[in-house]
PDB file of C-alpha atoms in Angstrom:
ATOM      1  CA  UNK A  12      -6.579 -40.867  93.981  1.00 50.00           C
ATOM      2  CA  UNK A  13      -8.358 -43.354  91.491  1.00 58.00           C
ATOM      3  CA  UNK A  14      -6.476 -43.877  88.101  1.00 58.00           C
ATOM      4  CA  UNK A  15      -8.315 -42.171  86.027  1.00 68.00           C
ATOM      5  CA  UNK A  16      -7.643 -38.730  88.248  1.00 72.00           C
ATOM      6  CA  UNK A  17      -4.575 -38.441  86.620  1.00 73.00           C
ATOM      7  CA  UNK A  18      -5.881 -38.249  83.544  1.00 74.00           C
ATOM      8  CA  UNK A  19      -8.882 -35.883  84.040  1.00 78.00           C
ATOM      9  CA  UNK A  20      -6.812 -33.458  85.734  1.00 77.00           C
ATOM     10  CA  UNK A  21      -5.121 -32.724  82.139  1.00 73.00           C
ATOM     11  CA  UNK A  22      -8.357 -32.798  80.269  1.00 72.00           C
ATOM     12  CA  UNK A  23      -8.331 -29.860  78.174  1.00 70.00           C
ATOM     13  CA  UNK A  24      -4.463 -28.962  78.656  1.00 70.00           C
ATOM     14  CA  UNK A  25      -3.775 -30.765  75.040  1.00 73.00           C
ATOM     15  CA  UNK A  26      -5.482 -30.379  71.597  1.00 75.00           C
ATOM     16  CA  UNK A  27      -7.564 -33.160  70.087  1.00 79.00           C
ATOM     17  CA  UNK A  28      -8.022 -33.385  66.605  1.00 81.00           C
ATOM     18  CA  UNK A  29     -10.712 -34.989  64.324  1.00 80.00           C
ATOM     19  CA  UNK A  30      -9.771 -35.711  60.640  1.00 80.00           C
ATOM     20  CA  UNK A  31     -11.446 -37.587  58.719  1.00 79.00           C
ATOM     21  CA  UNK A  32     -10.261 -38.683  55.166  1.00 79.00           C
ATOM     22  CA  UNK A  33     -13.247 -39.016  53.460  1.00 81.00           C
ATOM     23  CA  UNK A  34     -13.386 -35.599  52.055  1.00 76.00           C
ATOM     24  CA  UNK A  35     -10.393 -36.730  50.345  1.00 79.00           C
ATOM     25  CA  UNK A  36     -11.896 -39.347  48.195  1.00 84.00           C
ATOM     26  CA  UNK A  37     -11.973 -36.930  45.051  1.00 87.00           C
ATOM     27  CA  UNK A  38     -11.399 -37.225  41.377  1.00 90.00           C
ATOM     28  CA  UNK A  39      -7.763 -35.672  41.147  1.00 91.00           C
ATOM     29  CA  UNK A  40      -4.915 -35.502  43.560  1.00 89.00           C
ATOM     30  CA  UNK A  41      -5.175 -31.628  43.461  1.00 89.00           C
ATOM     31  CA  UNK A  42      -8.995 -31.856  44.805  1.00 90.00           C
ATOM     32  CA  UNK A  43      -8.158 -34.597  47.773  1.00 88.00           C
ATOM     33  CA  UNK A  44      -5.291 -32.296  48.589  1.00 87.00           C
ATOM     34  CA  UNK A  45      -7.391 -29.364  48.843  1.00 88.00           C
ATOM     35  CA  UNK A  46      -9.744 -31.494  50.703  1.00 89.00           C
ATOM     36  CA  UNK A  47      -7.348 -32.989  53.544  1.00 89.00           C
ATOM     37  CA  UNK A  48      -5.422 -29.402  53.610  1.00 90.00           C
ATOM     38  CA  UNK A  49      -9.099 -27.073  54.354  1.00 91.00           C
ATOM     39  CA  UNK A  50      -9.682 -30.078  56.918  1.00 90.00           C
ATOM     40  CA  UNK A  51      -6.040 -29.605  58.614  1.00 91.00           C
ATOM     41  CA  UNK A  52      -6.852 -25.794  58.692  1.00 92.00           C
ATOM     42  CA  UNK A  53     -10.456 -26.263  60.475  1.00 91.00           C
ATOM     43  CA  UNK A  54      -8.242 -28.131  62.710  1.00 89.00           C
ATOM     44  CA  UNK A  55      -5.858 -25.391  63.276  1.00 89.00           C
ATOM     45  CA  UNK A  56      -8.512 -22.767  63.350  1.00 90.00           C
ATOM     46  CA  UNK A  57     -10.696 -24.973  65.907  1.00 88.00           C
ATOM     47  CA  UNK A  58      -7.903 -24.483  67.829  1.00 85.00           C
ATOM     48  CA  UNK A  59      -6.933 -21.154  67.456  1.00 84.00           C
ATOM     49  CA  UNK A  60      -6.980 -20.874  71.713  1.00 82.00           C
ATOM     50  CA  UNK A  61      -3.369 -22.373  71.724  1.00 75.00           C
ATOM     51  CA  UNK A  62      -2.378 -18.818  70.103  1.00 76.00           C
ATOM     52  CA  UNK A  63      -4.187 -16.591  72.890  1.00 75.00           C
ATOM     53  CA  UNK A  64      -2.518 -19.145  75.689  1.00 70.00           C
ATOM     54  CA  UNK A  65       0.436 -18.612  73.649  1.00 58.00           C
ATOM     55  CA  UNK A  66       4.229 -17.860  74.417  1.00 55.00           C
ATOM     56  CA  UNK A  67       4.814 -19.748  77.789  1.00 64.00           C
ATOM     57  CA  UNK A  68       3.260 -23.264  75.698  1.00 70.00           C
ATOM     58  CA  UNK A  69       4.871 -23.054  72.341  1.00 78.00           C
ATOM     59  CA  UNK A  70       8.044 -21.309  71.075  1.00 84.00           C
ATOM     60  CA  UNK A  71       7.591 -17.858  68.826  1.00 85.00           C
ATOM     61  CA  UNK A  72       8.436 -20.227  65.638  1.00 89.00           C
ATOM     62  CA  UNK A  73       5.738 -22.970  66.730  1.00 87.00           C
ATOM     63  CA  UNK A  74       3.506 -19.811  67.096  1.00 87.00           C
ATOM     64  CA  UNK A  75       4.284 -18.413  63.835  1.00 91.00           C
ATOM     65  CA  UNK A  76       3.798 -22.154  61.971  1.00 92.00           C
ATOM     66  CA  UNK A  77       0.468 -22.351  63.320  1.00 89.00           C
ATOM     67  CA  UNK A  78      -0.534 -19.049  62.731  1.00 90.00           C
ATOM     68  CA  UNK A  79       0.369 -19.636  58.807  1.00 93.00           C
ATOM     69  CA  UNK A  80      -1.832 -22.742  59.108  1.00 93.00           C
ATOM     70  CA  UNK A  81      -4.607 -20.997  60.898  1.00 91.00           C
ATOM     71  CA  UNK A  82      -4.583 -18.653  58.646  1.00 93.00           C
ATOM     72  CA  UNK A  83      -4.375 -20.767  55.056  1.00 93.00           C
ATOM     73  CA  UNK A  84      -1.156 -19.197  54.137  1.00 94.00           C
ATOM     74  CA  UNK A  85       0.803 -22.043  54.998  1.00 93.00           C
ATOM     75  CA  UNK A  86       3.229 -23.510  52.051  1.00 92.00           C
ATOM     76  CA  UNK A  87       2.884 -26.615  50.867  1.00 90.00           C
ATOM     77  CA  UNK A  88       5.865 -28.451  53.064  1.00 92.00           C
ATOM     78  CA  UNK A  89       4.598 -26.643  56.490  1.00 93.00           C
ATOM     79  CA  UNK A  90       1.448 -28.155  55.485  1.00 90.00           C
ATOM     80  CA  UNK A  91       3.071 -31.845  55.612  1.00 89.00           C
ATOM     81  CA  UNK A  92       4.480 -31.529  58.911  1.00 89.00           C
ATOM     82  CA  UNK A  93       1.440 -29.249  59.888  1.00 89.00           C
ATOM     83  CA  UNK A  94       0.527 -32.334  62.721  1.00 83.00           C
ATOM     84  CA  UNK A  95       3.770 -32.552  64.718  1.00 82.00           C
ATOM     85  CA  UNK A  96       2.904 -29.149  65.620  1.00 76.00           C
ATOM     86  CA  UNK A  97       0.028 -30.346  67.807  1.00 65.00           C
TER      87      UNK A  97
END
């Protein structure tokens, strides 16, 4: 097996996220925060797969976080660790 086997047999096992930051370039810290959280929650929503492969990948909590973030009812400090989830 070449090198880069090992690595294309896990392609599409993990999540890979695209965030960009310049939606947060905004005239108040309220509107960038908006901006960077409705990008986090495409994200989450992009994603929403990792909740129908579900309970034998991620714990019921990890399940319930991302479903809040999915789902824009997230608080504001799930939000801030909102990418260690992934």
């Amino acid at each position: 097996m070449d090198a880069g086997g090992g690595y294309t047999g896990r392609m599409g096992l993990y999540p890979v996220i695209n965030l960009t930051l310049k939606s947060a370039k905004q005239e108040s810290f309220e509107a960038a925060y908006y901006a960077i959280q409705s990008e986090i929650v495409a994200e989450f929503d992009r994603h929403r797969d990792i909740l129908e492969r579900g309970e034998e990948r991620i714990t019921a909590k990890e399940y319930e976080q991302y479903s809040c973030i999915a789902d824009e009812k997230a608080d504001k400090s799930l939000l801030q660790g909102s990418l260690k989830l992934f």
